Coordinates of C-alpha atoms and ligand atoms in Angstrom, one line a residue:
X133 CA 260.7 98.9 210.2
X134 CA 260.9 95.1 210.1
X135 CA 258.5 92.5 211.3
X136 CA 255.6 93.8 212.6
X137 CA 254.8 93.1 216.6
X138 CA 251.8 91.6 217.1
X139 CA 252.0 87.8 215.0
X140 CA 248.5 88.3 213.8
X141 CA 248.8 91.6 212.1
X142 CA 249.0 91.3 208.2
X143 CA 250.6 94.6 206.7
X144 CA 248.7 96.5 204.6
X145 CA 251.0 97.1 201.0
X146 CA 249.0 99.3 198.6
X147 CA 250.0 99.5 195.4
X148 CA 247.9 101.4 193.6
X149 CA 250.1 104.1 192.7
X150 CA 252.5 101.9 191.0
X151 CA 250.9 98.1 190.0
X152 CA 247.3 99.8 189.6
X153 CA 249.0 102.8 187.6
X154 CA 250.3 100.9 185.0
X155 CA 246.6 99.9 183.6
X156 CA 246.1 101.0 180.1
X157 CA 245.0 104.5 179.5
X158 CA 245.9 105.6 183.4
X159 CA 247.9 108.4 183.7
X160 CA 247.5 110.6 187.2
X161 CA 249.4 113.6 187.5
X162 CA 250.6 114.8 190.6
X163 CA 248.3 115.9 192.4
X164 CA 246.4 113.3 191.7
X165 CA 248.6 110.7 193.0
X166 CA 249.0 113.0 196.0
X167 CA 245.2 113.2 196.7
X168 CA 245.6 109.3 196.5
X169 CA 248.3 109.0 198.9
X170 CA 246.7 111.0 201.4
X171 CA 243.5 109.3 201.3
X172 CA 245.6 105.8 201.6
X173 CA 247.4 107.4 204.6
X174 CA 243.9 107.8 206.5
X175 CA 242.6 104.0 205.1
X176 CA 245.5 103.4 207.5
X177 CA 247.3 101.6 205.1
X178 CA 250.8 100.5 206.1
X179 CA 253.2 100.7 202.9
X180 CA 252.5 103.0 200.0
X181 CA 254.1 102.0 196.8
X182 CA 254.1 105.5 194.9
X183 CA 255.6 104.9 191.8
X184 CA 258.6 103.8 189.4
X185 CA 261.0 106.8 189.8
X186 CA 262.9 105.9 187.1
X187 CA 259.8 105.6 184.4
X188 CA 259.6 108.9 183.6
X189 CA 260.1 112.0 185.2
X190 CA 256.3 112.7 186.0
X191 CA 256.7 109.1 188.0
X192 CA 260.0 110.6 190.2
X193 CA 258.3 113.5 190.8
X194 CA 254.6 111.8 191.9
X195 CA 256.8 109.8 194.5
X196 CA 259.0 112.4 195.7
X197 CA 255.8 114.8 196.3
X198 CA 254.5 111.7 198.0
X199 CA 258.1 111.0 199.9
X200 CA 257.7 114.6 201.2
X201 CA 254.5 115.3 202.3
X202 CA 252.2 112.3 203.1
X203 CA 252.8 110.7 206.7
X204 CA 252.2 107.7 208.7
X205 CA 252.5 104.8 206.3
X206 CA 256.0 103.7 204.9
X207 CA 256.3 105.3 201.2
X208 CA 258.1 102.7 198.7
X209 CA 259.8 103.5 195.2
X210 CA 260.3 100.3 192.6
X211 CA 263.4 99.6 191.4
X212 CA 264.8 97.1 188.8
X213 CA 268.1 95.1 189.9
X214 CA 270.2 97.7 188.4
X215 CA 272.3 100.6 189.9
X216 CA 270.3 103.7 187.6
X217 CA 267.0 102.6 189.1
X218 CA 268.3 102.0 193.0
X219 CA 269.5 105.6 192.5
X220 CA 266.3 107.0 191.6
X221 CA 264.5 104.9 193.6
X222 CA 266.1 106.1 196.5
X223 CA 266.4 110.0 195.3
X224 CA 262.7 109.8 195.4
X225 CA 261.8 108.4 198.8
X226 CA 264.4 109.7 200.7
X227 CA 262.7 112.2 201.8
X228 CA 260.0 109.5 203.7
X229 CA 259.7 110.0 207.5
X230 CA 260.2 106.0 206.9
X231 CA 261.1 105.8 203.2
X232 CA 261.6 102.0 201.6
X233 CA 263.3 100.2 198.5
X234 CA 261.8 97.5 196.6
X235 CA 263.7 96.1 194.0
X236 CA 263.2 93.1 191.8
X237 CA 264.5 91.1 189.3
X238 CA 263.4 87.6 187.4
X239 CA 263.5 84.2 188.8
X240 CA 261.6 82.1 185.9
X241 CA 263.5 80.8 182.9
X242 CA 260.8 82.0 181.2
X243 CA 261.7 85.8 182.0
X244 CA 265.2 85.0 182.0
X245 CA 265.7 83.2 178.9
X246 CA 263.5 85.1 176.6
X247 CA 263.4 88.7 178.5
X248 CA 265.9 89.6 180.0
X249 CA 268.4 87.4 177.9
X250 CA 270.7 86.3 181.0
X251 CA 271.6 83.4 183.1
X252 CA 270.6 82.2 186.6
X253 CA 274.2 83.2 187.6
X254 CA 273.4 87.2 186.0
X255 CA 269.9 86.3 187.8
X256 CA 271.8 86.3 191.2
X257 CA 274.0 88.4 190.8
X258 CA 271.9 91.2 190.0
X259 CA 270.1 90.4 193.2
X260 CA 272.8 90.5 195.4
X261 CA 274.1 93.6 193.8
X262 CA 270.3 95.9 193.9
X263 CA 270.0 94.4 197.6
X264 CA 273.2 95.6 198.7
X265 CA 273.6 98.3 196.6
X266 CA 269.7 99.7 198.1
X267 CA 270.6 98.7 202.2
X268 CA 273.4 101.2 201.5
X269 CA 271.1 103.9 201.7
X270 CA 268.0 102.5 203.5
X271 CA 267.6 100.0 206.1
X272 CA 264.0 99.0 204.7
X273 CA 264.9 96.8 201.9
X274 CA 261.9 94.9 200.1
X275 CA 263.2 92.2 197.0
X276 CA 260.8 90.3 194.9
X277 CA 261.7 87.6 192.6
X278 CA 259.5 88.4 189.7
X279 CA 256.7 85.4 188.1
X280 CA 258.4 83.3 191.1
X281 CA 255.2 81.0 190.7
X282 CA 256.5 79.5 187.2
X283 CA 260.3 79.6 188.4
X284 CA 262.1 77.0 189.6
X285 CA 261.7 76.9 193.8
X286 CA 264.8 75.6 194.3
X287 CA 266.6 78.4 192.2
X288 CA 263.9 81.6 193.7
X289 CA 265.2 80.0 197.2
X290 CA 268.6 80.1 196.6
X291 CA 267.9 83.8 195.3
X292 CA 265.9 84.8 197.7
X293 CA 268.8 83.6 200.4
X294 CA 271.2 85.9 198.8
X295 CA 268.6 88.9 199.2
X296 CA 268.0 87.9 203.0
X297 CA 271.9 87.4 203.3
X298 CA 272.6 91.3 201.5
X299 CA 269.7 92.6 204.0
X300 CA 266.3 92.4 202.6
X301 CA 263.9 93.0 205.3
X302 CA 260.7 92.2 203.1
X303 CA 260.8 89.3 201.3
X304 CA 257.6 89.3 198.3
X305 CA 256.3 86.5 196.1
X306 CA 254.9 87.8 193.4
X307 CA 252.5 85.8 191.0
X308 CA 253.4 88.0 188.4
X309 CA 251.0 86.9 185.5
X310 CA 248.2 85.4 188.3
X311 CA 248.9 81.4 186.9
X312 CA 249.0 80.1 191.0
X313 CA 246.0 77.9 192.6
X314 CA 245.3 79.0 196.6
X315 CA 246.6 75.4 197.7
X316 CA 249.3 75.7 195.3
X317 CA 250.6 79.5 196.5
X318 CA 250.0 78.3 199.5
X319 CA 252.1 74.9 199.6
X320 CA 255.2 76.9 197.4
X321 CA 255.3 79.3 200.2
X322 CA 255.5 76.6 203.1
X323 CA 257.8 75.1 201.0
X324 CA 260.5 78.6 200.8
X325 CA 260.0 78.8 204.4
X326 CA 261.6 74.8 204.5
X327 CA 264.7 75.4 202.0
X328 CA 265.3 79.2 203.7
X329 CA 264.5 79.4 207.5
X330 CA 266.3 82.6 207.5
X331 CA 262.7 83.9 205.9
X332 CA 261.0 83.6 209.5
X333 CA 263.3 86.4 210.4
X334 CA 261.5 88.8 207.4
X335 CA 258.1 89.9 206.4
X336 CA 257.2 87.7 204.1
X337 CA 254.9 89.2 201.5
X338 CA 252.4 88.4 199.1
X339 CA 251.5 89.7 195.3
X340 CA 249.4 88.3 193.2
X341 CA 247.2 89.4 190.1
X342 CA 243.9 88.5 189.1
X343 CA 244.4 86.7 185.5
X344 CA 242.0 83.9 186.5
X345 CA 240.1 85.8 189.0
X346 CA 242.4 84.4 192.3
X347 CA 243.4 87.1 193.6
X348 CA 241.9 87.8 196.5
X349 CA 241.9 83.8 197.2
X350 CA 245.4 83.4 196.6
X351 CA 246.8 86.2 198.7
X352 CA 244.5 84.8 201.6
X353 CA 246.2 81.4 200.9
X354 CA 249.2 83.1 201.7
X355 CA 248.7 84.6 205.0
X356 CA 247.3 81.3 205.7
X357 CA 251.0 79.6 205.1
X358 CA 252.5 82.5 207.3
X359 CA 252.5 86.0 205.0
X360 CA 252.4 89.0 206.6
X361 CA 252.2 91.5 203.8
X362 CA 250.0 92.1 201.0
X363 CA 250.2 94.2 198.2
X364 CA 246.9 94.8 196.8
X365 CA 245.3 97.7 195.6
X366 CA 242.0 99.6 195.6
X367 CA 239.2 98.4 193.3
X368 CA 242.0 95.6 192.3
X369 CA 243.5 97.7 189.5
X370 CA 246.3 96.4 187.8
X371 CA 248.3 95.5 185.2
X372 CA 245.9 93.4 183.0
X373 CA 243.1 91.7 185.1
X374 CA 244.8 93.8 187.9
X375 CA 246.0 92.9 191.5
X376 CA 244.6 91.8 194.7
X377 CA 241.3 93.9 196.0
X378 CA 242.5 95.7 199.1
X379 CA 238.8 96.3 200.1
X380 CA 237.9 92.4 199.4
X381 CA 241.1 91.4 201.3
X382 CA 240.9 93.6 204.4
X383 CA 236.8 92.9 204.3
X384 CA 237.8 89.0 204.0
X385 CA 239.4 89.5 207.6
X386 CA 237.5 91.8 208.9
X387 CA 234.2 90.1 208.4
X388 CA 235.7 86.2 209.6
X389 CA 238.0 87.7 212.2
X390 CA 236.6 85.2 214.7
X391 CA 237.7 82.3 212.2
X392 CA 240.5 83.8 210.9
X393 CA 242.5 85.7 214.0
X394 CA 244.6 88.4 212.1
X395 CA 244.2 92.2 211.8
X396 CA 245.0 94.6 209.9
X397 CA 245.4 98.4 210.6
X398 CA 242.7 99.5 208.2
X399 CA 239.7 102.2 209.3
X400 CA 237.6 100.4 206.9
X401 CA 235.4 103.7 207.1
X402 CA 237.4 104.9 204.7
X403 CA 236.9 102.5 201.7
X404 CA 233.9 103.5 200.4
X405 CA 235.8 107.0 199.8
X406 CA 238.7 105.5 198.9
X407 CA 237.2 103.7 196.1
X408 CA 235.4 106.6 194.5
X409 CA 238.5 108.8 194.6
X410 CA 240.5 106.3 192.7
X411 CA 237.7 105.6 190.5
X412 CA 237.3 108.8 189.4
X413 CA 240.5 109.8 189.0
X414 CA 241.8 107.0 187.5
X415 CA 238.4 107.0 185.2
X416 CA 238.3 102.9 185.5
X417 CA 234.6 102.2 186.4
X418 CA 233.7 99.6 189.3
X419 CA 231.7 97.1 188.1
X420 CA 228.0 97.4 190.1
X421 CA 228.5 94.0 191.5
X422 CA 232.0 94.4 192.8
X423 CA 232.2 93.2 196.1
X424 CA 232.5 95.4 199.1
X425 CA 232.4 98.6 196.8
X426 CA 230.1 97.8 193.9
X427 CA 226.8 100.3 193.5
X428 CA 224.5 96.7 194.1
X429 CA 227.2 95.3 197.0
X430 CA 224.3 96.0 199.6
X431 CA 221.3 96.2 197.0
X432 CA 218.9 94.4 197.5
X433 CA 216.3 93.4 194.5
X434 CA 214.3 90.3 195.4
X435 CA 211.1 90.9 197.5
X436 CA 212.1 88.2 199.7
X437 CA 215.6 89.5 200.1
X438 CA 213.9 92.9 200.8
X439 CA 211.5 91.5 203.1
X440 CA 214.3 89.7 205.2
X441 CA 216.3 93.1 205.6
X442 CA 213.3 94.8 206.5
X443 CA 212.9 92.3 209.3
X444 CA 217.0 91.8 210.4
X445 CA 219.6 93.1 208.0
X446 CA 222.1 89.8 208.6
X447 CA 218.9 87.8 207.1
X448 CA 220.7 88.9 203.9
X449 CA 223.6 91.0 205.1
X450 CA 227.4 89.4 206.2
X451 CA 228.7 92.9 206.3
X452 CA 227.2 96.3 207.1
X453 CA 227.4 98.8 204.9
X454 CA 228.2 101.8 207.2
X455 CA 231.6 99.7 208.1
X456 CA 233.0 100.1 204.5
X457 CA 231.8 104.1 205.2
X458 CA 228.9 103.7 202.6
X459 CA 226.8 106.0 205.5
X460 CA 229.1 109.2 205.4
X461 CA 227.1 110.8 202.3
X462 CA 224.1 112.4 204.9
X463 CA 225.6 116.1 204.4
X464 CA 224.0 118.3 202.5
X465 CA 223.8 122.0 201.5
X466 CA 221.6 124.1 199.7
X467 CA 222.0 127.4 197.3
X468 CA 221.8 129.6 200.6
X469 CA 225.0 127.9 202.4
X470 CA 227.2 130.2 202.9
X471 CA 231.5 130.1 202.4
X472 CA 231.9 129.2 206.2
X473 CA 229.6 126.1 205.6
X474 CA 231.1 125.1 202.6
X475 CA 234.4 124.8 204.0
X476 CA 233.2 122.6 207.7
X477 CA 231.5 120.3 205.1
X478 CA 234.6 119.9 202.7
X479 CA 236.9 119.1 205.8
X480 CA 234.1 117.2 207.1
X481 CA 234.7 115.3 204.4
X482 CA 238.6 115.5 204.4
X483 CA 239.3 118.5 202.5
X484 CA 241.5 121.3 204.0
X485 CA 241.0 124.2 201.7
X486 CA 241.2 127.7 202.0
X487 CA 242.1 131.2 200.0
X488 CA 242.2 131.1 196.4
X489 CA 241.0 126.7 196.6
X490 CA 238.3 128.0 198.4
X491 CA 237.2 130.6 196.7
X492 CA 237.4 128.5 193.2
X493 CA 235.4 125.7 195.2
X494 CA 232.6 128.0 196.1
X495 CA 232.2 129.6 192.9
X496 CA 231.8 126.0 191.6
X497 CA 229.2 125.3 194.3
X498 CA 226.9 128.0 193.8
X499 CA 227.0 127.3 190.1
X500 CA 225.9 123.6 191.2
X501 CA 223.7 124.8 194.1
X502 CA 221.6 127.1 191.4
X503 CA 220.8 124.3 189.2
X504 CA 220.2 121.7 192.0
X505 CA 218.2 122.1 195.1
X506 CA 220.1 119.7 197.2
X507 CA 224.4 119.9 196.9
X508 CA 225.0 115.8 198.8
X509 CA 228.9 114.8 199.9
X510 CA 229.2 113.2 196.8
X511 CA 228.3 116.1 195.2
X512 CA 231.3 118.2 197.4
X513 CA 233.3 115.1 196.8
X514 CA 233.3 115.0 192.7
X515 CA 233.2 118.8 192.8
X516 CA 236.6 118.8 194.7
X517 CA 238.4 115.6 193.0
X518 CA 237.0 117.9 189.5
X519 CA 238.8 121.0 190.8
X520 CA 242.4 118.5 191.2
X521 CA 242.2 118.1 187.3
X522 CA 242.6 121.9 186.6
X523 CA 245.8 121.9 185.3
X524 CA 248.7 124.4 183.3
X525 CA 249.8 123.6 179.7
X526 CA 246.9 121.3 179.5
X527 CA 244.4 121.1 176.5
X528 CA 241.5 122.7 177.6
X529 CA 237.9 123.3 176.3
X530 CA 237.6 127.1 176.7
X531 CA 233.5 127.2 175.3
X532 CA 231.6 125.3 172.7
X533 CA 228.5 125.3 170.6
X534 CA 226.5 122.3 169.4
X535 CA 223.4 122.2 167.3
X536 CA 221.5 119.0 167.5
X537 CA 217.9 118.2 166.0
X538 CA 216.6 115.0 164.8
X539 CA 216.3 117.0 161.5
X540 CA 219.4 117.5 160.2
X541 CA 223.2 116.1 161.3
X542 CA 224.6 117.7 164.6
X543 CA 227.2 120.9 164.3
X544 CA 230.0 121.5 167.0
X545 CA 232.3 124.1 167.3
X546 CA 234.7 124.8 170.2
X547 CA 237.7 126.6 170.9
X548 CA 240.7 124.9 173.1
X549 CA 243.6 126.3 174.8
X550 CA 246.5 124.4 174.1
X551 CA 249.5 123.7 176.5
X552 CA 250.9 126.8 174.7
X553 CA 248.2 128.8 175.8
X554 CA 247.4 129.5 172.3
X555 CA 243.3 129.6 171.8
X556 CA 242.3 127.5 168.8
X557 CA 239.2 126.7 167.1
X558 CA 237.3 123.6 165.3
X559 CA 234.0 122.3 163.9
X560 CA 232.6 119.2 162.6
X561 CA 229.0 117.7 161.9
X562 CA 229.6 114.5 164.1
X563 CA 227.2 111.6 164.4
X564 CA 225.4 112.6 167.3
X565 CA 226.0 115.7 169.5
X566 CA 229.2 114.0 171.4
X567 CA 230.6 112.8 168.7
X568 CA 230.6 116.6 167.1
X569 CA 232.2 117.9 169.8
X570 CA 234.6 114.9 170.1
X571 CA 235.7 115.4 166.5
X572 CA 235.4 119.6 166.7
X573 CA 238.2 119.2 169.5
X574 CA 240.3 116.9 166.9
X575 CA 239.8 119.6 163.9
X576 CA 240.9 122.6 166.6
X577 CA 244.1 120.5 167.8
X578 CA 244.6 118.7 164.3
X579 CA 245.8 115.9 165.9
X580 CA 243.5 112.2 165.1
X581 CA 242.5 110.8 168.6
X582 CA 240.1 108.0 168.5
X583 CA 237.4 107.1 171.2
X584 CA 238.2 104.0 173.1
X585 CA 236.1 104.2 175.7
X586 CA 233.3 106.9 177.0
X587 CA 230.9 106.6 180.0
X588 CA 228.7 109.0 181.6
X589 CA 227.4 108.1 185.2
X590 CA 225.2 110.5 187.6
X591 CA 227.1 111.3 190.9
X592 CA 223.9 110.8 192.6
X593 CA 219.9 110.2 191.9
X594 CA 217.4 112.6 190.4
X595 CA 217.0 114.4 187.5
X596 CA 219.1 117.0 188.3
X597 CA 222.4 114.9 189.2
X598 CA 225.6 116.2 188.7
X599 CA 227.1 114.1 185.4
X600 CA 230.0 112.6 185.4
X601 CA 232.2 111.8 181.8
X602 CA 234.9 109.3 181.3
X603 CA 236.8 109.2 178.3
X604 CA 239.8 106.9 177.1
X605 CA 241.2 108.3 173.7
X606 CA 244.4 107.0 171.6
X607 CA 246.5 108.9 169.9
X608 CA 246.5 108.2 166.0
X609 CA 249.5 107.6 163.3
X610 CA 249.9 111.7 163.1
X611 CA 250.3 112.6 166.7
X612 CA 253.9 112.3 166.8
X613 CA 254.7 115.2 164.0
X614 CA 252.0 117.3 165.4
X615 CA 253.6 117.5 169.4
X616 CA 257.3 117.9 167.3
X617 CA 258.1 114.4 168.2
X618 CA 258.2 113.1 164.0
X619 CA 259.0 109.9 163.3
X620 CA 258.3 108.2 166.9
X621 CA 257.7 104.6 167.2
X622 CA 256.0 103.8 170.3
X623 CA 256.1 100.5 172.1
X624 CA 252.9 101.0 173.2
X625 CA 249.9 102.9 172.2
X626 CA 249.4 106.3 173.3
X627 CA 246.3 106.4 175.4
X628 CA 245.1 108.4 177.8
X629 CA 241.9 108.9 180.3
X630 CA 240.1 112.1 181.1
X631 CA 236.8 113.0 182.9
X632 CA 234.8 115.8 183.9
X633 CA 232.1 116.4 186.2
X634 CA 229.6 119.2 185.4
X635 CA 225.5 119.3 185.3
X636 CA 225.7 119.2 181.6
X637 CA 227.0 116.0 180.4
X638 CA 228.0 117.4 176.6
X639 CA 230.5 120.0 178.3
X640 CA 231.5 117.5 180.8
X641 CA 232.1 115.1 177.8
X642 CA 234.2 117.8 175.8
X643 CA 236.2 118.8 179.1
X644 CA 236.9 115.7 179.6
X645 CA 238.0 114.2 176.0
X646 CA 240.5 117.8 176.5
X647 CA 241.7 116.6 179.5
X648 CA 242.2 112.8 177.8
X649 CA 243.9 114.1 175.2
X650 CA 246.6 116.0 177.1
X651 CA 247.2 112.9 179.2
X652 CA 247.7 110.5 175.6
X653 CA 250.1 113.5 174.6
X654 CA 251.7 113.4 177.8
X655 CA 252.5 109.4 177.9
X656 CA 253.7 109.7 174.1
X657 CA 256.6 112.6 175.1
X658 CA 257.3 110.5 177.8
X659 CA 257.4 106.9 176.1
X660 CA 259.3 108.8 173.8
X661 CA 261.5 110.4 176.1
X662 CA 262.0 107.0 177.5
X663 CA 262.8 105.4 174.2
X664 CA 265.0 107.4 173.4
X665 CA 267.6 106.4 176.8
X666 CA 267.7 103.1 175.3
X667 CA 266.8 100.8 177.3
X668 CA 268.5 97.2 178.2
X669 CA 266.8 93.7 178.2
X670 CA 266.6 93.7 181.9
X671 CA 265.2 96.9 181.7
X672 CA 262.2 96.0 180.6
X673 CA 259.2 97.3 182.5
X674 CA 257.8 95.1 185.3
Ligands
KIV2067 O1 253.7 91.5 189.4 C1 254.9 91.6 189.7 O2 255.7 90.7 189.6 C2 255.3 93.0 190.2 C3 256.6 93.0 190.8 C4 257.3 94.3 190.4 C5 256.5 92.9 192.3 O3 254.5 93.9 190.1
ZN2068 ZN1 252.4 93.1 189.9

C-alpha cells in the first residue's frame, strides 16, 4: 500500500512496540507485545511498527508472532541501512497479510561524523543499497533519514531522492532528538517537497520526540505542510521524553475536525483501553494530568467548574469522555457469577478465552470476587493483562512470610522458583515490610538488584480495590557471574520492570519485583548476547 485515497486521511503509524519499547527499564515479552498489537489492530491503527528484529532474538520473535497473527493494519520491522538487518527485518514480517520495511540511516554530520564514522558519500550509499536491497522483497518500503532536523536539507534531499529513486513508498522525517520548532518542521518539510517533487508521489511521514515537549505540536505542523503519516505512540512513550501522543494527536483532529479537515481511521473508543493496557504492561505510569488519558483529564475540582458541568458539560468540556471509551467500565460481577458470565464479560471486553485460560481466569476471579463485593471491567481487565505475565523459566515468588510491628524491625522470608525451576529460599530484616521482602527475594536469588522505582496504584476506588505494584529494578556489579555470564561489561544498565496485581499489595509487590528481576536478567543475556556479535559504528542502535 502506497498513498492513501482520500487526500485528507493522515495514517495512523504506531510505534509503540519499537520507539516506545526502547524506554528504560521496558521489556515486554511476547505475549505481551502480542496483546499490544491486537489491541492497536482494533484502535484501528494503520501501520504497526513491532519491533527491531535484529536486536535480539526476543525482538525477532515479538515481530514475527505479530507478522503472523494480528490483521488489518500493515506490520513494519526496523532495519539499519545494512544487509544483516534488511534480512531480519524482512524474515520477521514476511509473514504480514501486508508486511513493510523501514530502514534508516543518518543524515546529520553530527551522526555521521562522530557515530557512525563515515562520509556523506557512505551516507548515500547505504541508502540506496537498504532501499533497494528491502524493495527486493517487499513492495512497501519506508526510509528515514535519521536527526534529519539538524542535517543539512540540501544533503537529506539529495538522500531522500535516491530512496524515492530505489523505491521507497514512505518517505519519514524523523526529529530524532525532538530539537525542531512547529513553524520550523513545518517550513523544512515545504521546503523537501521544493528540492524533491518526486515526494508528492509518496507518503510523506512524520516522527518526532518530545525533548522539549513539541511533539504533538510539531507532528501537527507537519500534516499541516502536507504529511500524511504519523508515527506516534500510546501514552507518548519513547526513547527519552518519548514520541508523539497517538491519543493527543488523533484527539487534536478529532476534536477541531471542522477547522482542521483530515481523518484518521481511529475508533477512538478504544483509547482509554489502549492506554491502560500499555500502561500496565509496560509499568510506565500516566501522569494524572495527561491529556486525553490522564486520571484528572475530565476531573473536575473547582465548584464553579462543577457547577458549569452540572448545568452543560461543554461549559468546561471540549471533548467527551465516553468518545476516548472512558464509559466502557459499567460491567460488573459479583461472587455468585457464574463461568458462563465470566467469559461474555471478558469478550465483552475483548478477551476470547476459553479451556485451561478460562479456567485459570475464573479461579482468579472467585479469589477476587470473595474478598470484594463488586468485580468492575477494570477489575476483569488487570485480572487478565496479570494472567499474560505468567510465564516459564521466570523468577517467581512461590509464598512469603513478613512480620511487621512498629516494635521491632520487619522479617521476610520467601521462597522463589528460579528459571531452573529450582525452589529457593531467603530472609532479611528490611526497613519496612517491602523492603524485607524486596531484599529476602535478593538473599534467595543471591543476585544484588536495587530499587529504582516502585508504585502501588488501586485499579479502582474503595477500600477493597484490587492493588496494583510497579517495580523497576537494576541489576548490580555481581549479576553477570551469578546468571554464568562473568566478566560482562554492559553498554547499558541492566534494568527491568515488573508488576503485579493482587488485593494484597505486599505479595503484589514481591510478585512483581520476581517478575522485574527476570526481565533485568533477561535484557543482560541479551545485551550480552548482543555484545558479543560485535557490532559496527553504523550499527549503533537508533
Ligand atoms: O527517532 C528516530 O530517528 C527514529 C528512527 C529510527 C525513525 O526512531
Ligand atoms: Zn524515534
Amino acid at each position: 500500500m502506497t498513498a492513501p485515497q482520500d487526500p485528507d486521511r493522515v495514517l495512523i503509524f504506531d510505534t509503540t512496540l519499537r520507539d516506545g519499547e526502547q524506554s528504560p527499564g521496558i521489556s515486554l515479552n511476547t505475549t505481551e507485545k502480542l496483546e499490544i498489537a491486537h489491541q492497536l489492530a482494533r484502535l484501528g491503527v494503520d501501520v504497526i511498527e513491532a519491533g527491531f528484529p535484529i536486536a535480539s532474538p526476543g525482538d525477532f520473535e515479538a515481530v514475527q508472532a505479530i507478522a503472523r497473527e494480528v490483521e488489518g493494519p500493515i506490520i513494519a520491522g526496523l532495519a539499519r541501512a545494512n544487509p544483516a538487518d534488511v534480512d531480519r527485518a524482512w524474515e520477521a514480517v514476511r509473514d504480514a497479510e501486508r508486511p513493510r520495511i523501514h530502514t534508516f540511516v543518518s543524515t546529520s554530520d553530527i551522526h555521521i561524523v562522530h557515530q557512525l564514522q563515515a562520509t556523506r558519500e557512505d551516507v548515500k550509499g547505504l541508502a540506496r543499497a537498504s532501499v533497494a536491497q528491502a524493495k527486493e522483497y517487499c513492495e512497501d518500503v519506508e526510509f528515514s533519514p535519521m536527526d534529519a532536523t539538524r542535517a543539512d536539507l540540501d544533503f537529506t534531499a539529495e538522500v531522500l531522492q535516491i530512496a524515492i529513486d530505489e523505491g521507497a513508498t514512505t518517505i519519514n522525517i524523523p526529529d530524532t532528538v525532538g530539537y525542531a520548532m512547529p513553524q520550523e518542521y513545518a517550513e523544512f518539510l515545504t521546503t523537501l517537497y521544493e528540492r524533491v517533487p518526486e515526494l508528492r508521489d509518496v507518503v510523506l511521514s512524520v516522527h518526532c520526540h518530545d525533548d522539549l515537549g513539541l511533539a504533538v505540536a510539531n507532528s501537527f505542523a507537519g500534516v499541516l505542510a502536507g504529511a500524511r503519516q504519523v508515527e506516534c505512540a500510546i501514552n507518548g512513550i519513547g526513547e527519552r521524553a518519548g514520541n508523539a501522543s497517538l491519543e493527543e494527536f488523533v484527539m487534536l483532529l478529532h476534536t477541531r475536525a471542522a477547522d482542521v479537515g483530515l481523518t484518521t481511521g481511529v475508533n477512538t473508543r478504544e483509547i482509554a483501553r489502549a492506554s491502560r493496557l500499555v500502561s500496565r504492561l509496560t509499568g510506565y505510569a500516566v501522569q494524572p494530568n495527561k491529556a486525553i488519558v490522564g486520571r484528572n483529564a475530565f476531573a473536575h475540582e473547582s465548584g464553579i467548574h462543577q457547577d458549569g458541568v452540572l448545568k452543560e458539560r461543554t461549559t468546561y468540556e471540549i471533548m467527551d469522555a465516553t468518545t476516548v471509551g472512558l464509559d466502557a467500565n459499567q460491567l460488573v460481577l459479583g461472587k455468585h457469577s457464574g463461568r458462563h458470565a465470566l467469559r461474555a464479560a471478558l469478550e465483552e471486553l475483548g478477551y476470547q478465552v476459553d479451556g485451561q485460560t478460562l479456567n485459570t481466569a475464573f479461579k482468579r476471579f472467585k479469589e477476587i470476587a470473595d474478598k470484594k463485593k463488586q468485580v468492575t471491567a477494570l477489575d476483569l481487565e488487570a485480572l487478565v493483562t496479570d494472567e499474560l505475565r505468567e510465564e516459564v523459566a521466570a523468577y517467581t515468588m512461590e509464598w512469603f512470610e513478613v512480620e511487621a510491628s512498629s516494635r521491632r524491625p520487619p522479617h521476610a522470608t520467601v521462597g522463589v522458583r528460579t528459571p531452573d525451576g529450582e525452589v529457593v529460599q531467603g530472609a532479611f530484616t528490611g526497613d519496612g515490610p517491602i523492603d524485607a521482602i524486596f531484599r529476602a527475594i535478593n538473599a534467595a536469588t543471591g543476585l544484588d538488584a536495587r530499587l529504582r522505582d516502585f508504585r502501588v496504584d488501586a485499579v479502582t476506588g474503595g477500600q477493597d480495590a484490587l492493588g496494583e505494584v510497579s517495580v523497576v529494578v537494576e541489576l548490580g556489579p555481581n549479576a553477570g557471574e551469578r546468571i554464568g555470564l562473568p566478566g560482562v561489561l554492559l553498554r547499558e544498565r541492566a534494568t527491568g520492570a515488573g508488576q503485579a496485581v493482587t488485593t494484597d499489595i505486599i505479595e503484589a509487590a514481591g510478585i512483581a519485583y520476581a517478575r522485574a528481576l527476570t526481565n533485568a536478567v533477561r535484557r543482560m543475556q541479551a545485551q550480552a548476547a548482543d555484545e558479543a556479535s560485535e557490532p559496527t559504528a553504523e550499527l549503533a542502535t537508533p
